[in-house]
């Protein structure tokens, strides 16, 4: 199969980008369904170019009807050589099989990437909503995760500063860069990224900077003293043990 010319590949990617934009607001399940049916239609034409039943697709079937309702999907299929009947009950392939075969790798890869991209963006959006709801005051400069160093407002926790209470609430220390603070910057790391920093992963932050541990807030908007370490025990467990 011949390689796509640069302008042809850009055109194909532009069509795929249009599909991603229109599907990005949908659930991952619906996006996956649309991508699966469209890639199946394209593959069938390329793999069975002389079999008539694969050159015609019913738009009455539920899965194909869902995909066809999106203008960007309709535009992509039409650009690839499909034509709809007057009553839009079927689409027939009228284009060049060779041209479609040349486009297929880029098309399939781009369409399948849409599912991953939408899923990833929805995870990021959900995490942001959770961070907002929990009122995280600080975010790790490296991983951008909200640092759970305090009890959310309205929580009825008594303010117990024991190690076990901190562990049950999954609170964590915040590590503030003292070097950046002297320059007027506020830089914090979560426990996981600070551990990576101590283990030599200097992509986390400048290697010559000094971090100070900040104990979790044990009462809302009040920093408590760090709890006393637990007594030595071979059975001690937890992130603070």
Coordinates of C-alpha atoms in Angstrom, one line a residue:
X1 CA 0.0 0.0 0.0
X2 CA 1.3 3.4 -0.9
X3 CA 2.0 5.9 1.8
X4 CA -0.3 8.9 2.1
X5 CA 1.0 12.2 0.8
X6 CA 1.4 14.9 3.4
X7 CA -1.6 16.9 2.4
X8 CA -3.8 13.7 2.2
X9 CA -2.7 12.7 5.7
X10 CA -3.5 16.1 7.1
X11 CA -6.9 16.0 5.5
X12 CA -7.6 12.6 7.1
X13 CA -6.4 13.7 10.5
X14 CA -8.6 16.8 10.2
X15 CA -11.6 14.6 9.5
X16 CA -10.8 12.5 12.6
X17 CA -10.3 15.6 14.7
X18 CA -13.7 16.8 13.7
X19 CA -15.2 13.5 14.9
X20 CA -13.4 13.8 18.2
X21 CA -14.7 17.3 18.9
X22 CA -18.3 16.2 18.3
X23 CA -17.9 13.1 20.4
X24 CA -16.0 14.6 23.3
X25 CA -19.1 15.5 25.3
X26 CA -20.5 12.0 25.2
X27 CA -20.0 9.1 27.6
X28 CA -17.0 6.8 26.8
X29 CA -19.4 3.9 26.1
X30 CA -21.2 5.8 23.4
X31 CA -17.9 7.1 21.9
X32 CA -16.5 3.5 21.9
X33 CA -19.7 2.3 20.2
X34 CA -19.5 4.9 17.4
X35 CA -15.8 4.3 16.8
X36 CA -16.3 0.5 16.7
X37 CA -19.1 0.6 14.1
X38 CA -17.3 3.2 11.9
X39 CA -14.0 1.3 11.9
X40 CA -15.8 -1.9 11.2
X41 CA -17.5 -0.4 8.1
X42 CA -14.2 1.0 6.8
X43 CA -12.3 -2.3 7.4
X44 CA -15.1 -4.4 5.7
X45 CA -14.8 -2.4 2.5
X46 CA -11.0 -2.7 2.5
X47 CA -10.9 -6.3 3.4
X48 CA -13.7 -7.5 1.1
X49 CA -13.6 -5.1 -1.9
X50 CA -15.4 -7.5 -4.2
X51 CA -18.2 -8.6 -1.8
X52 CA -21.4 -6.6 -2.5
X53 CA -22.8 -6.9 1.0
X54 CA -19.8 -5.1 2.5
X55 CA -20.2 -2.2 0.1
X56 CA -23.7 -1.3 1.5
X57 CA -24.5 -0.5 5.1
X58 CA -28.0 -0.2 6.6
X59 CA -28.6 3.0 8.5
X60 CA -31.6 1.4 10.2
X61 CA -29.5 -0.7 12.6
X62 CA -29.3 0.9 16.0
X63 CA -25.5 1.2 16.2
X64 CA -25.1 2.6 12.7
X65 CA -28.0 5.0 13.2
X66 CA -26.4 6.4 16.4
X67 CA -23.1 7.0 14.5
X68 CA -24.8 8.5 11.4
X69 CA -26.6 11.2 13.5
X70 CA -23.3 13.0 14.0
X71 CA -22.5 15.4 11.2
X72 CA -18.8 14.9 11.6
X73 CA -19.1 11.1 11.2
X74 CA -21.4 11.5 8.2
X75 CA -18.8 13.9 6.7
X76 CA -15.9 11.5 7.3
X77 CA -17.7 8.6 5.6
X78 CA -18.8 10.8 2.7
X79 CA -15.2 12.0 2.2
X80 CA -14.1 8.4 2.2
X81 CA -16.4 7.5 -0.7
X82 CA -19.8 6.6 0.9
X83 CA -23.1 7.9 -0.5
X84 CA -26.4 7.8 1.2
X85 CA -29.6 6.8 -0.5
X86 CA -32.3 9.5 -1.0
X87 CA -34.3 8.1 2.0
X88 CA -31.0 7.7 4.0
X89 CA -31.9 4.1 4.8
X90 CA -28.5 2.9 3.4
X91 CA -25.1 4.1 2.5
X92 CA -23.2 2.6 -0.4
X93 CA -19.5 2.7 -1.1
X94 CA -18.8 4.5 -4.4
X95 CA -15.2 5.6 -3.9
X96 CA -11.8 4.1 -4.6
X97 CA -11.0 1.0 -2.6
X98 CA -7.2 1.6 -3.2
X99 CA -7.5 5.2 -1.8
X100 CA -9.5 4.0 1.2
X101 CA -6.9 1.2 1.9
X102 CA -4.1 3.8 1.9
X103 CA -6.0 5.9 4.4
X104 CA -7.2 3.1 6.6
X105 CA -4.2 2.9 9.0
X106 CA -4.3 6.6 9.8
X107 CA -8.1 6.5 10.0
X108 CA -8.3 3.5 12.4
X109 CA -5.5 4.7 14.6
X110 CA -7.0 8.2 14.9
X111 CA -10.5 6.9 15.6
X112 CA -9.3 4.5 18.2
X113 CA -7.3 7.2 19.9
X114 CA -10.5 9.2 20.3
X115 CA -11.8 6.7 22.8
X116 CA -8.6 7.0 24.9
X117 CA -8.5 10.8 24.6
X118 CA -12.1 11.2 25.7
X119 CA -11.7 8.7 28.6
X120 CA -8.5 10.5 29.8
X121 CA -10.1 14.0 29.6
X122 CA -13.2 12.8 31.5
X123 CA -11.0 11.3 34.2
X124 CA -9.2 14.7 34.5
X125 CA -12.5 16.6 34.7
X126 CA -13.8 14.2 37.3
X127 CA -10.6 14.6 39.4
X128 CA -10.9 18.4 39.1
X129 CA -14.5 18.2 40.3
X130 CA -13.5 16.1 43.3
X131 CA -10.7 18.4 44.1
X132 CA -13.1 21.4 44.0
X133 CA -15.7 19.6 46.2
X134 CA -13.1 18.6 48.7
X135 CA -11.6 22.2 48.8
X136 CA -8.0 21.2 48.5
X137 CA -6.1 24.3 49.3
X138 CA -2.9 23.1 47.7
X139 CA -2.0 21.2 44.6
X140 CA 1.2 19.3 43.9
X141 CA 3.4 21.3 41.6
X142 CA 4.6 18.2 39.8
X143 CA 1.6 15.8 39.4
X144 CA -1.1 18.5 39.9
X145 CA -2.9 16.2 42.3
X146 CA -4.8 18.0 45.1
X147 CA -3.0 17.5 48.4
X148 CA -5.3 16.1 51.1
X149 CA -3.7 17.9 54.0
X150 CA -6.9 19.0 55.8
X151 CA -10.4 17.9 56.7
X152 CA -13.0 19.3 54.4
X153 CA -15.3 22.0 55.7
X154 CA -18.4 20.7 57.5
X155 CA -16.7 17.5 58.5
X156 CA -17.6 16.5 62.0
X157 CA -14.2 15.0 62.8
X158 CA -13.1 15.9 66.4
X159 CA -9.6 17.0 65.4
X160 CA -7.9 13.9 66.8
X161 CA -4.2 14.2 65.9
X162 CA -3.3 10.5 66.5
X163 CA -1.4 8.7 63.8
X164 CA -4.3 6.2 63.5
X165 CA -6.9 9.0 63.0
X166 CA -4.7 10.7 60.3
X167 CA -4.3 7.3 58.6
X168 CA -8.0 6.6 58.6
X169 CA -8.7 10.0 57.1
X170 CA -5.9 9.5 54.5
X171 CA -4.4 12.8 55.3
X172 CA -0.9 13.5 54.1
X173 CA 1.9 15.9 54.7
X174 CA 2.5 18.7 52.3
X175 CA 6.1 19.6 51.5
X176 CA 6.7 23.2 50.9
X177 CA 9.8 24.5 49.1
X178 CA 11.6 26.9 51.5
X179 CA 13.9 28.0 48.7
X180 CA 11.1 29.1 46.4
X181 CA 9.3 30.7 49.3
X182 CA 12.1 33.1 49.9
X183 CA 11.7 34.3 46.3
X184 CA 8.0 34.9 46.9
X185 CA 6.8 31.6 45.2
X186 CA 4.5 29.0 46.8
X187 CA 5.6 25.5 45.6
X188 CA 4.2 22.4 47.3
X189 CA 4.7 18.7 46.6
X190 CA 2.6 15.7 47.7
X191 CA 4.1 12.9 49.6
X192 CA 4.5 10.6 46.6
X193 CA 6.3 13.3 44.5
X194 CA 8.5 14.3 47.5
X195 CA 9.6 10.7 47.9
X196 CA 10.5 10.6 44.2
X197 CA 12.4 13.9 44.7
X198 CA 14.4 12.4 47.6
X199 CA 15.2 9.4 45.5
X200 CA 16.9 11.4 42.8
X201 CA 14.1 12.2 40.4
X202 CA 15.1 15.8 39.9
X203 CA 12.6 16.3 37.1
X204 CA 10.2 16.8 40.1
X205 CA 11.9 20.0 41.2
X206 CA 15.3 21.8 41.3
X207 CA 17.8 19.4 43.0
X208 CA 19.4 22.1 45.2
X209 CA 16.2 23.3 46.8
X210 CA 15.1 22.6 50.4
X211 CA 11.6 21.3 51.3
X212 CA 9.9 21.7 54.7
X213 CA 7.3 19.2 55.9
X214 CA 4.0 20.8 56.8
X215 CA 1.8 18.7 59.1
X216 CA -1.8 18.1 58.1
X217 CA -4.5 20.4 59.3
X218 CA -6.2 18.6 62.1
X219 CA -9.0 21.1 62.6
X220 CA -10.5 23.0 59.7
X221 CA -8.3 26.0 58.9
X222 CA -6.1 25.3 61.9
X223 CA -2.7 23.6 61.5
X224 CA -2.1 21.2 64.3
X225 CA 1.2 20.0 65.6
X226 CA 2.6 16.8 64.1
X227 CA 1.5 13.8 66.1
X228 CA 3.9 11.9 68.2
X229 CA 5.4 8.9 66.4
X230 CA 3.8 5.6 67.3
X231 CA 5.6 3.2 69.7
X232 CA 8.0 0.7 68.0
X233 CA 6.3 -2.4 66.8
X234 CA 7.0 -5.0 64.2
X235 CA 3.3 -5.0 63.3
X236 CA 3.1 -1.2 62.7
X237 CA 1.4 -0.4 59.4
X238 CA 0.3 2.7 57.5
X239 CA 2.0 5.6 55.7
X240 CA 2.8 7.4 58.9
X241 CA 4.3 4.4 60.6

